[in-house]
Coordinates of C-alpha atoms in Angstrom, one line a residue:
M1 CA -0.1 0.1 0.0
T2 CA 1.3 3.6 -0.9
R3 CA 2.1 6.1 1.9
S4 CA -0.3 8.5 0.1
K5 CA -3.2 5.9 0.4
Q6 CA -2.2 5.3 3.8
A7 CA -2.3 8.9 4.8
S8 CA -5.9 9.4 3.1
T9 CA -7.2 6.3 5.2
L10 CA -5.7 8.0 8.2
R11 CA -7.5 11.3 7.3
T12 CA -10.8 9.6 6.6
F13 CA -10.7 7.7 10.2
E14 CA -10.0 11.0 11.8
I15 CA -12.9 12.5 10.2
R16 CA -15.3 9.7 11.3
S17 CA -14.0 10.0 14.7
D18 CA -14.6 14.0 14.7
S19 CA -18.1 13.6 13.2
A20 CA -19.3 10.8 15.7
S21 CA -18.3 13.0 18.5
S22 CA -20.8 15.5 17.9
T23 CA -23.6 12.6 17.8
S24 CA -22.7 10.7 20.7
S25 CA -25.3 9.7 23.3
T26 CA -25.0 9.5 27.0
R27 CA -25.2 5.7 27.2
P28 CA -22.0 4.0 26.2
T29 CA -23.4 1.4 24.0
S30 CA -23.6 3.3 20.6
G31 CA -21.1 4.0 17.9
I32 CA -17.3 3.2 19.0
P33 CA -15.8 6.6 17.8
G34 CA -18.2 8.4 19.8
Y35 CA -17.5 6.1 22.6
V36 CA -13.7 7.0 22.7
V37 CA -14.7 10.6 22.7
R38 CA -16.9 10.2 25.5
L39 CA -14.4 8.6 27.4
F40 CA -12.1 11.5 27.7
E41 CA -14.8 14.0 28.3
H42 CA -15.1 13.3 31.7
D43 CA -11.4 12.4 32.4
R44 CA -9.7 14.6 35.4
L45 CA -7.2 12.4 36.3
D46 CA -3.7 13.8 36.1
R47 CA -1.1 12.4 33.5
K48 CA 1.9 12.2 36.0
L49 CA 3.0 8.9 35.5
K50 CA 6.5 8.4 33.9
R51 CA 7.5 4.9 32.5
H52 CA 9.3 3.9 35.5
H53 CA 6.4 4.8 37.9
I54 CA 3.9 2.6 35.6
T55 CA 6.2 -0.2 35.9
S56 CA 6.8 0.3 39.6
I57 CA 2.9 0.1 40.2
A58 CA 2.9 -3.3 38.5
F59 CA 5.9 -4.8 39.9
S60 CA 4.4 -4.0 43.5
G61 CA 1.2 -5.5 42.4
T62 CA 2.7 -8.6 41.1
V63 CA 5.1 -9.4 43.7
G64 CA 3.1 -9.9 47.1
V65 CA 3.2 -13.2 49.0
G66 CA 3.4 -15.4 46.1
I67 CA 6.9 -15.9 45.9
F68 CA 7.6 -15.7 49.4
V69 CA 4.9 -17.9 51.1
T70 CA 2.8 -19.3 48.4
S71 CA 5.6 -21.2 46.9
G72 CA 5.9 -23.4 49.9
E73 CA 2.4 -24.5 49.3
L74 CA 3.6 -25.6 46.1
I75 CA 6.1 -27.1 46.9
G76 CA 4.1 -29.2 49.7
L77 CA 1.8 -30.3 46.7
S78 CA 4.2 -30.8 43.7
G79 CA 7.8 -31.0 44.7
S80 CA 10.5 -28.5 44.3
A81 CA 10.6 -29.4 40.5
G82 CA 6.9 -29.1 40.3
C83 CA 6.8 -25.5 42.0
V84 CA 9.1 -24.2 39.3
L85 CA 7.0 -25.9 36.4
A86 CA 3.9 -24.6 38.0
F87 CA 5.3 -21.2 37.8
A88 CA 6.8 -21.7 34.4
I89 CA 3.3 -22.6 32.9
A90 CA 1.6 -19.8 34.6
G91 CA 4.3 -17.4 33.5
L92 CA 3.5 -18.6 29.7
V93 CA -0.3 -18.1 29.9
I94 CA 0.6 -14.5 31.2
I95 CA 2.9 -14.0 28.4
G96 CA 0.4 -15.0 26.1
V97 CA -2.1 -12.3 27.8
M98 CA 0.4 -9.7 27.9
R99 CA 1.5 -9.5 24.4
T100 CA -2.1 -9.5 23.4
L101 CA -2.8 -6.4 25.7
A102 CA 0.5 -4.6 24.7
E103 CA -0.6 -4.1 20.7
L104 CA -4.2 -3.5 22.0
V105 CA -2.8 -0.3 24.3
S106 CA -0.5 0.7 21.6
V107 CA -3.7 1.3 19.5
R108 CA -5.9 2.4 22.2
P109 CA -4.0 3.8 25.1
I110 CA -7.1 5.5 26.7
S111 CA -8.5 5.4 30.3
G112 CA -10.4 2.4 31.2
A113 CA -8.6 0.3 28.6
L114 CA -9.4 -3.2 29.9
I115 CA -13.2 -2.3 29.9
D116 CA -12.8 -0.5 26.3
Y117 CA -11.3 -3.6 24.7
P118 CA -14.3 -6.0 25.0
H119 CA -16.8 -3.2 24.8
T120 CA -15.5 -2.1 21.6
F121 CA -14.4 -5.2 19.7
I122 CA -16.8 -7.6 21.3
D123 CA -20.0 -6.3 23.2
P124 CA -20.8 -3.3 25.5
A125 CA -22.3 -5.8 27.7
L126 CA -19.0 -7.6 28.0
G127 CA -17.1 -4.4 28.7
F128 CA -19.7 -3.7 31.5
A129 CA -19.2 -7.0 33.0
V130 CA -15.2 -7.0 32.7
G131 CA -15.4 -3.7 34.4
I132 CA -17.4 -4.6 37.3
M133 CA -15.4 -7.9 38.0
Y134 CA -12.2 -6.4 37.5
W135 CA -13.1 -3.8 40.1
L136 CA -14.6 -6.3 42.6
A137 CA -11.4 -8.7 42.3
Q138 CA -9.0 -5.9 43.2
C139 CA -11.1 -4.8 46.1
V140 CA -11.0 -8.5 47.4
C141 CA -7.3 -8.9 46.5
M142 CA -6.7 -5.7 48.8
A143 CA -8.6 -7.7 51.5
T144 CA -6.5 -11.2 50.8
L145 CA -3.2 -9.6 51.1
T146 CA -4.1 -7.7 54.1
A147 CA -5.1 -10.9 55.9
A148 CA -2.1 -12.3 54.5
A149 CA -0.1 -9.7 56.2
A150 CA -1.7 -10.2 59.5
R151 CA -1.0 -14.1 59.1
I152 CA 2.6 -13.2 58.6
A153 CA 2.5 -11.0 61.6
D154 CA 1.6 -14.0 63.7
D155 CA 4.9 -15.5 63.1
F156 CA 6.7 -12.9 65.2
V157 CA 5.5 -14.4 68.5
P158 CA 6.3 -18.2 69.7
S159 CA 4.1 -20.6 67.9
D160 CA 2.4 -21.9 71.0
Q161 CA 1.1 -18.1 72.0
G162 CA 0.1 -16.4 68.8
L163 CA -1.5 -13.0 68.5
T164 CA -4.7 -12.4 70.2
S165 CA -7.7 -11.6 68.4
G166 CA -7.5 -7.9 69.4
Q167 CA -3.8 -7.6 68.4
K168 CA -4.7 -9.0 64.8
A169 CA -7.7 -6.6 64.5
G170 CA -5.2 -3.6 65.6
I171 CA -2.7 -4.9 62.9
L172 CA -5.5 -5.0 60.1
G173 CA -6.8 -1.5 61.3
G174 CA -3.2 0.1 61.1
L175 CA -2.8 -1.4 57.5
F176 CA -5.9 -0.2 56.5
I177 CA -5.4 3.4 57.5
I178 CA -2.0 3.4 56.0
T179 CA -3.1 2.2 52.7
L180 CA -5.9 4.9 52.5
L181 CA -3.5 7.4 53.5
S182 CA -0.8 6.4 50.9
N183 CA -3.5 6.4 48.2
A184 CA -4.9 10.1 49.0
L185 CA -1.6 11.7 48.6
G186 CA -2.0 12.0 45.1
V187 CA -0.7 9.9 41.9
K188 CA 2.5 11.7 41.7
I189 CA 3.7 11.2 44.9
Y190 CA 2.4 7.5 44.8
G191 CA 4.0 6.7 41.9
R192 CA 7.4 7.9 43.7
L193 CA 6.5 5.7 46.8
E194 CA 5.8 2.6 44.3
R195 CA 9.3 3.3 42.7
V196 CA 11.0 2.9 46.2
V197 CA 9.0 -0.4 46.8
K198 CA 9.9 -1.8 43.5
W199 CA 13.5 -1.5 44.4
L200 CA 13.0 -3.1 47.8
K201 CA 11.2 -5.8 46.3
I202 CA 13.8 -6.7 44.0
L203 CA 16.8 -6.3 46.7
L204 CA 14.5 -8.5 48.7
I205 CA 14.2 -11.3 46.0
L206 CA 18.1 -11.2 45.2
A207 CA 18.6 -11.5 49.2
V208 CA 16.6 -14.4 49.6
C209 CA 18.3 -16.1 46.5
V210 CA 21.6 -15.4 47.6
I211 CA 20.7 -16.8 51.4
M212 CA 19.1 -20.0 49.6
I213 CA 22.6 -20.4 47.9
I214 CA 24.5 -20.0 51.1
V215 CA 22.5 -22.3 53.1
N216 CA 22.9 -24.8 50.7
V217 CA 26.7 -24.9 50.7
G218 CA 26.5 -25.4 54.6
V219 CA 27.2 -22.0 56.0
G220 CA 25.1 -21.4 59.2
G221 CA 25.1 -25.2 59.9
H222 CA 23.0 -27.6 58.1
T223 CA 20.8 -29.8 60.4
F224 CA 18.8 -32.0 58.0
G225 CA 19.6 -35.0 59.5
T226 CA 19.2 -38.1 57.5
T227 CA 16.7 -36.4 54.7
N228 CA 18.6 -35.2 51.6
Y229 CA 16.5 -32.2 50.7
T230 CA 18.3 -32.1 47.2
N231 CA 16.8 -35.1 46.0
D232 CA 13.3 -36.1 45.3
A233 CA 12.3 -33.2 43.4
L234 CA 8.7 -34.6 42.5
P235 CA 6.5 -36.4 45.1
P236 CA 5.4 -40.4 44.3
A237 CA 1.9 -39.4 44.8
L238 CA -0.5 -36.5 45.4
I239 CA -1.1 -36.7 49.2
W240 CA -3.7 -33.8 50.0
A241 CA -2.6 -33.9 53.6
G242 CA 1.0 -33.8 53.3
F243 CA 4.2 -36.3 53.8
N244 CA 5.3 -35.0 57.1
G245 CA 8.9 -36.0 56.6
S246 CA 8.3 -39.2 55.0
S247 CA 9.1 -39.9 51.1
S248 CA 6.4 -42.7 51.0
S249 CA 2.9 -43.3 52.5
G250 CA 3.1 -41.9 55.9
P251 CA 0.7 -40.9 58.8
N252 CA -1.4 -38.6 56.3
S253 CA -1.4 -41.3 53.5
I254 CA -4.9 -42.2 52.8
P255 CA -5.0 -45.2 50.3
N256 CA -8.7 -44.4 48.9
I257 CA -8.1 -40.5 48.6
E258 CA -4.2 -40.2 47.5
I259 CA -3.6 -40.1 43.8
P260 CA -0.4 -42.4 43.2
G261 CA 2.1 -42.5 40.4
D262 CA 2.3 -40.3 37.4
S263 CA -1.2 -39.5 37.7
G264 CA -1.0 -38.1 41.0
R265 CA 2.3 -36.1 39.8
F266 CA 0.4 -34.6 37.0
L267 CA -2.6 -33.5 39.1
A268 CA -0.5 -32.2 41.7
V269 CA 1.4 -29.8 39.1
W270 CA -1.8 -28.9 37.5
T271 CA -3.7 -28.3 40.9
C272 CA -0.4 -25.8 41.7
I273 CA -0.9 -24.0 38.2
T274 CA -3.9 -22.3 39.7
L275 CA -2.0 -21.4 42.7
A276 CA 0.8 -20.0 40.9
M277 CA -1.6 -17.9 38.6
F278 CA -2.5 -15.8 41.5
A279 CA 1.1 -15.0 42.3
C280 CA 1.7 -14.3 38.4
M281 CA -0.9 -11.7 38.0
G282 CA -0.6 -8.3 38.2
G283 CA 1.0 -7.3 34.7
D284 CA -2.3 -5.9 33.7
Y285 CA -1.8 -3.0 36.2
V286 CA 0.2 -1.5 33.2
I287 CA -2.9 -1.0 31.2
V288 CA -5.0 0.4 34.1
T289 CA -2.6 3.4 34.3
A290 CA -3.5 4.6 30.9
G291 CA -5.6 7.4 32.3
E292 CA -2.6 8.8 34.4
A293 CA 0.3 7.9 32.2
E294 CA 2.1 11.2 30.8
S295 CA 2.8 9.5 27.5
P296 CA 0.5 6.4 27.2
R297 CA 1.2 5.8 23.5
R298 CA 4.8 5.7 24.0
D299 CA 5.4 4.0 27.7
L300 CA 2.3 1.5 27.8
P301 CA 3.0 -0.9 25.1
I302 CA 6.7 -1.3 26.1
A303 CA 6.0 -1.7 29.9
A304 CA 3.3 -4.3 28.8
R305 CA 5.6 -6.3 26.7
F306 CA 8.5 -6.7 29.0
M307 CA 7.4 -5.8 32.7
Y308 CA 6.1 -9.2 33.5
L309 CA 9.5 -10.9 32.7
V310 CA 11.2 -9.5 35.7
P311 CA 8.8 -10.9 38.3
I312 CA 8.0 -14.1 36.6
G313 CA 11.9 -14.7 36.2
C314 CA 12.4 -14.0 39.8
Y315 CA 9.6 -16.2 40.9
M316 CA 11.1 -19.1 38.8
L317 CA 14.8 -18.5 40.2
A318 CA 13.7 -18.2 43.9
S319 CA 11.4 -21.1 43.7
F320 CA 14.4 -23.2 42.2
L321 CA 16.9 -22.0 44.7
A322 CA 14.5 -22.7 47.6
G323 CA 13.7 -26.0 46.3
F324 CA 17.4 -27.3 46.9
N325 CA 16.9 -26.6 50.9
V326 CA 13.2 -27.5 51.3
N327 CA 11.4 -30.4 49.5
Y328 CA 7.7 -31.9 50.0
M329 CA 8.6 -33.9 52.8
D330 CA 9.0 -31.1 55.2
P331 CA 6.6 -31.2 57.9
H332 CA 6.4 -27.4 58.2
L333 CA 5.0 -26.7 54.6
F334 CA 1.5 -25.6 54.3
H335 CA -1.0 -28.0 53.0
P336 CA -4.2 -26.2 51.8
Y337 CA -6.6 -29.3 52.1
A338 CA -5.2 -30.7 55.5
S339 CA -7.2 -30.3 58.6
T340 CA -4.1 -29.4 60.4
N341 CA -0.9 -27.3 59.5
S342 CA 2.1 -26.4 61.3
P343 CA 1.8 -23.0 63.3
T344 CA 5.3 -21.9 62.3
S345 CA 5.9 -19.9 59.3
Y346 CA 4.9 -21.4 55.9
S347 CA 7.8 -19.5 53.8
P348 CA 10.2 -22.1 52.4
F349 CA 12.8 -19.6 52.9
I350 CA 12.3 -19.1 56.8
I351 CA 11.7 -23.2 56.7
A352 CA 15.3 -23.3 55.4
L353 CA 16.8 -20.7 57.6
Q354 CA 15.2 -22.4 60.9
Y355 CA 17.4 -25.5 59.9
T356 CA 20.4 -23.6 60.5
S357 CA 22.3 -21.6 63.3
I358 CA 21.0 -18.2 61.9
K359 CA 18.6 -17.0 64.4
V360 CA 18.2 -13.4 63.2
L361 CA 17.3 -13.8 59.8
P362 CA 13.9 -15.4 59.9
T363 CA 12.3 -12.5 61.9
F364 CA 13.9 -10.0 59.8
L365 CA 12.5 -11.8 56.6
N366 CA 9.2 -12.1 58.2
G367 CA 9.2 -8.3 58.5
C368 CA 10.1 -8.1 54.9
F369 CA 7.5 -10.6 53.6
L370 CA 4.8 -8.8 55.8
F371 CA 5.9 -5.4 54.0
S372 CA 5.9 -7.2 50.6
A373 CA 2.0 -8.3 51.2
Y374 CA 1.0 -4.9 52.5
T375 CA 2.4 -3.1 49.7
T376 CA 0.8 -5.3 47.2
G377 CA -2.6 -4.7 48.8
N378 CA -2.0 -1.1 48.6
T379 CA -1.6 -1.6 44.9
C380 CA -4.9 -3.2 44.6
L381 CA -6.4 -0.2 46.2
Y382 CA -4.9 2.1 43.8
I383 CA -6.3 -0.1 40.7
S384 CA -9.6 -0.7 42.2
S385 CA -10.2 2.8 42.7
R386 CA -9.0 3.9 39.1
T387 CA -11.3 1.2 37.6
L388 CA -14.5 2.2 39.7
F389 CA -13.8 5.7 38.5
A390 CA -13.8 4.6 34.9
I391 CA -16.8 2.5 35.6
S392 CA -18.5 5.3 37.1
Q393 CA -17.9 7.7 34.1
L394 CA -18.9 4.9 31.4
Y395 CA -21.6 3.3 32.9
G396 CA -23.2 5.2 35.6
N397 CA -25.9 7.8 35.8
N398 CA -25.6 11.5 37.1
F399 CA -25.5 10.9 40.4
I400 CA -22.6 8.4 40.4
K401 CA -20.6 10.3 38.0
K402 CA -20.7 13.1 40.3
T403 CA -19.7 11.0 43.5
L404 CA -17.6 8.0 42.8
G405 CA -16.6 9.6 39.0
K406 CA -15.5 12.7 40.5
T407 CA -11.8 13.9 41.6
N408 CA -10.9 16.5 43.9
S409 CA -9.0 19.5 43.4
G410 CA -5.8 17.7 43.3
H411 CA -7.2 15.3 40.4
T412 CA -7.5 12.4 42.6
P413 CA -10.8 10.2 43.1
M414 CA -10.9 10.3 46.6
A415 CA -14.6 9.0 46.7
A416 CA -13.7 6.0 44.6
I417 CA -10.5 5.3 46.9
I418 CA -12.9 5.6 50.0
F419 CA -15.5 3.4 48.8
C420 CA -13.0 0.7 47.7
S421 CA -11.0 0.7 50.9
L422 CA -14.2 -0.3 52.7
F423 CA -13.7 -3.6 51.0
G424 CA -10.7 -4.0 53.2
F425 CA -12.7 -5.1 56.1
L426 CA -13.5 -8.1 54.6
A427 CA -10.0 -9.1 55.9
F428 CA -11.6 -9.1 59.3
L429 CA -13.1 -12.4 58.2
G430 CA -10.0 -14.1 59.2
L431 CA -10.7 -13.4 63.0
A432 CA -13.1 -16.0 62.6
D433 CA -10.2 -18.5 61.6
T434 CA -7.3 -17.9 64.1
T435 CA -4.9 -19.3 61.3
Y436 CA -6.4 -17.1 58.5
N437 CA -5.7 -19.8 56.1
Q438 CA -9.3 -20.4 55.0
P439 CA -10.5 -16.8 54.4
I440 CA -7.1 -16.0 52.4
L441 CA -7.8 -19.5 50.2
T442 CA -11.2 -18.7 49.2
L443 CA -10.7 -14.8 48.5
S444 CA -7.6 -15.7 46.5
A445 CA -9.6 -18.5 44.5
F446 CA -12.1 -15.8 43.7
F447 CA -9.7 -13.4 42.4
T448 CA -7.8 -16.1 40.2
G449 CA -11.1 -17.3 38.7
T450 CA -12.3 -13.5 38.1
I451 CA -9.1 -12.4 36.5
A452 CA -9.0 -15.4 34.4
C453 CA -12.3 -14.6 33.0
I454 CA -11.2 -11.0 32.5
Y455 CA -7.7 -12.1 30.8
A456 CA -9.9 -14.4 28.4
S457 CA -12.0 -11.7 27.4
E458 CA -9.1 -9.6 26.6
C459 CA -7.7 -12.3 24.5
L460 CA -10.8 -12.8 22.7
A461 CA -11.1 -9.0 22.2
F462 CA -7.6 -9.2 20.4
L463 CA -9.1 -11.8 18.1
R464 CA -12.0 -9.7 17.1
F465 CA -9.6 -6.5 16.7
K466 CA -7.3 -8.6 14.3
A467 CA -10.2 -9.7 12.6
G468 CA -11.3 -6.1 12.0
L469 CA -7.9 -5.4 10.4
H470 CA -7.9 -8.3 8.3
R471 CA -11.1 -7.2 6.7
L472 CA -9.6 -3.7 6.1
E473 CA -6.6 -5.6 4.5
T474 CA -9.0 -7.6 2.1
Q475 CA -10.5 -4.4 1.1
E476 CA -6.9 -2.6 0.6
I477 CA -7.5 0.0 2.9
F478 CA -5.2 -0.8 5.6
S479 CA -2.7 -3.5 7.0
R480 CA -1.5 -4.5 10.2
D481 CA 1.7 -5.3 8.2
D482 CA 1.9 -1.8 6.9
E483 CA 5.0 0.4 7.7
E484 CA 2.6 3.3 9.0
Y485 CA 1.1 0.7 11.5
R486 CA 4.3 -0.5 12.8
R487 CA 5.3 3.1 13.1
R488 CA 2.4 4.1 15.1
H489 CA 1.8 0.9 17.1
Y490 CA 3.5 -2.1 18.4
R491 CA 2.9 -5.2 16.2
A492 CA 2.9 -8.4 18.5
H493 CA 4.9 -11.2 17.0
W494 CA 3.3 -14.8 17.1
Q495 CA -0.1 -13.5 16.8
P496 CA -2.8 -14.7 17.0
L497 CA -1.0 -17.7 18.8
C498 CA -0.6 -15.9 21.8
A499 CA -4.1 -14.6 22.3
I500 CA -5.3 -18.2 21.6
F501 CA -2.8 -19.5 23.9
G502 CA -3.8 -17.0 26.8
L503 CA -7.6 -17.7 26.0
V504 CA -7.6 -21.5 26.3
G505 CA -5.2 -21.3 29.3
C506 CA -7.3 -19.0 31.2
L507 CA -10.5 -20.8 30.4
L508 CA -8.8 -24.1 31.7
I509 CA -7.9 -22.3 34.9
V510 CA -11.5 -21.1 35.3
L511 CA -12.9 -24.6 34.3
F512 CA -10.6 -26.9 36.9
S513 CA -9.7 -24.3 39.6
G514 CA -12.1 -26.1 41.9
W515 CA -11.8 -29.6 41.2
P516 CA -9.4 -30.6 44.3
A517 CA -12.5 -29.5 46.5
I518 CA -15.0 -31.1 44.6
Y519 CA -12.8 -34.5 44.2
L520 CA -12.7 -34.4 48.1
L521 CA -16.2 -33.7 48.9
H522 CA -17.0 -36.5 46.4
I523 CA -14.7 -39.1 48.4
G524 CA -16.2 -38.1 51.8
A525 CA -15.1 -36.7 55.1
H526 CA -11.8 -37.8 56.5
P527 CA -10.0 -36.7 60.0
S528 CA -6.9 -35.6 57.9
I529 CA -8.7 -33.5 55.5
K530 CA -10.0 -30.3 56.2
P531 CA -13.6 -29.9 57.2
T532 CA -16.7 -30.1 54.5
S533 CA -17.8 -26.5 55.3
Y534 CA -14.1 -25.2 54.1
L535 CA -14.0 -27.4 50.9
I536 CA -17.4 -25.9 50.2
A537 CA -15.7 -22.7 50.8
D538 CA -13.2 -23.6 48.2
V539 CA -15.6 -24.6 45.6
V540 CA -17.6 -21.2 46.1
G541 CA -14.5 -19.2 46.0
A542 CA -13.3 -20.9 42.8
Y543 CA -16.7 -20.6 40.7
F544 CA -18.3 -17.7 42.2
G545 CA -16.4 -15.0 40.4
P546 CA -17.0 -16.6 36.9
V547 CA -20.8 -17.5 37.5
L548 CA -21.2 -13.7 38.6
F549 CA -19.3 -12.4 35.3
V550 CA -21.8 -14.4 33.5
L551 CA -24.9 -13.2 35.0
L552 CA -23.6 -9.6 34.9
Y553 CA -23.0 -9.9 31.0
V554 CA -26.4 -11.5 30.5
A555 CA -28.3 -9.1 32.9
Y556 CA -26.8 -6.1 30.7
K557 CA -27.4 -7.6 27.6
L558 CA -31.1 -8.1 28.5
I559 CA -31.7 -4.9 29.8
W560 CA -30.1 -2.7 27.5
K561 CA -30.5 -4.8 24.6
T562 CA -27.0 -4.5 23.4
R563 CA -25.6 -6.4 20.1
L564 CA -22.3 -8.0 19.2
Q565 CA -20.1 -5.3 17.3
S566 CA -20.0 -5.9 13.8
L567 CA -16.5 -5.7 12.1
R568 CA -17.8 -3.0 10.0
D569 CA -18.0 -0.7 13.4
F570 CA -14.2 -1.3 13.9
E571 CA -12.8 1.3 11.2
G572 CA -13.0 4.2 13.6
A573 CA -11.6 2.5 16.3
Y574 CA -7.8 1.8 15.3
F575 CA -6.7 5.4 14.8
L576 CA -7.2 7.7 17.9
P577 CA -6.3 11.4 16.6
E578 CA -6.1 12.3 20.5
F579 CA -2.9 10.7 20.6
D580 CA -1.1 11.9 17.3
S581 CA 0.7 14.7 19.2
E582 CA 2.6 12.1 21.5
P583 CA 6.1 10.5 20.7
Y584 CA 5.7 6.8 19.4
G585 CA 7.7 4.4 21.3
E586 CA 10.9 3.3 19.3
V587 CA 10.9 -0.6 18.9
R588 CA 14.6 -1.7 19.6
K589 CA 16.4 -4.4 17.7
G590 CA 18.4 -7.4 18.8
W591 CA 19.1 -8.8 22.3
R592 CA 20.9 -5.5 23.3
G593 CA 17.8 -3.6 22.6
V594 CA 15.6 -6.0 24.6
L595 CA 18.2 -5.8 27.4
G596 CA 17.9 -2.1 27.2
E597 CA 14.1 -2.3 27.2
V598 CA 13.9 -4.3 30.2
W599 CA 16.5 -2.0 32.0
S600 CA 14.3 0.8 31.4
L601 CA 11.6 -0.8 33.2
V602 CA 13.7 -2.1 36.2
R603 CA 15.5 1.4 36.7

């Protein structure tokens, strides 16, 4: 296609967008170009976030307790090798989703982007369901991580004592207030705080990796006894209640419940993939910052392409090194389906240090892990408040737009922040369970299933997005392979394979996330397995989010009589003149270019 024809096509799209803005209605279910203009009409957020702020928010939101605590849960179920494998497979699903989002955000780097893509390229009803469920999932995640921080705080006192309910309530209340205040400071100060948090977490990950190497070579006094913790990378069976020091059938072995052999190993790893997904999710936070990014077209695609590589790479490295010091036989590891668990720390890094003569580091690392959990919950409040602000502007009536969709004089959505922070009180549910284990498991399962539905929706939106571009290509109007497209946007490689892989992977996570609890309910009660009520809570946590997602989609579609968007509607959606004044992101070539991009995100 000639450059003159490309320029003519771009002018045609810009004219269509301008003309549509004058006839747009107040309900965001009409023409797509008007929807774009309407989205910015009420946007009062400050564009103050630079690239390093954006990646810091996403990094802090991704690295919480998953690598430091949940990795022990994975080792207990599937062994040290199974833990690394679960993180690797979960990471591949995340890579497929994020490469998909990177191209979408390069074309439409607008506020409320995660809501916009399914709204624009599939159905406005799906955009509504994505927005509501994404907001709710982030609120729940904030409560989950706050409860996890309180659970870690319990490790500061002797295991035979524990914190009282009043002390735990005080910790939760303190974290609640600090989270609210840090989000009220304004986005510029918040971005700077998150940059400091990012570096602290990077240093923490590097520190625990070095410590695991030091412990493995024998510094600090190895006291593993007769058990060789560098062997037995995979367990001989899937034993739900754990092995408790035995590599074969031990006191928790249940012949009619355990799943032996290769089938057991496969199902153990399969179960751990769902748990690992909770730890790996968070790269999508890059997209949420579109409304406050200083240069969204330049910075967001690069951040979406590379940001997730750092935390996922750290997850695999740290869990690999931890597996040389702690394996599935350790009786201190946490088992999510056991009736009882050790009252000590569940972190494999803490467990490894407890076998040495180094007595100060476990307490210090517990403090670091508490900080990591709290800061991730803090990020979830930021994400949920910005999502609620976008939903209020897009789908709310006048009252909602003037309250939850309004910012203060500092361009901070305080009403949305305060409303979202109220969900932090869900963390107090943990007071009903002195170990906090079941509330954390249920809420984290809800988050994982809900976000998997949203990821699947984004991948499906990309497939429709690409189909619309293919239609323009067959009409010789514009092509995804044209130089003009590559200059303006990021063209993701291996598409649509990445989108299809992300879509299928997320759907499998949704369908099978609750299978262990269903299996154990079918087998029946057993003293070594947790109570039936807890298993039911696991099932509810796994499937309540996806069911509510579908109900919201169907309800909105029936009430507002929305229709699937036609490929003909997409022409005005590919070029947004509002962003033409921004510099385009420069794509660096070769491995040096890739390393340079990664460093620009880490620094």
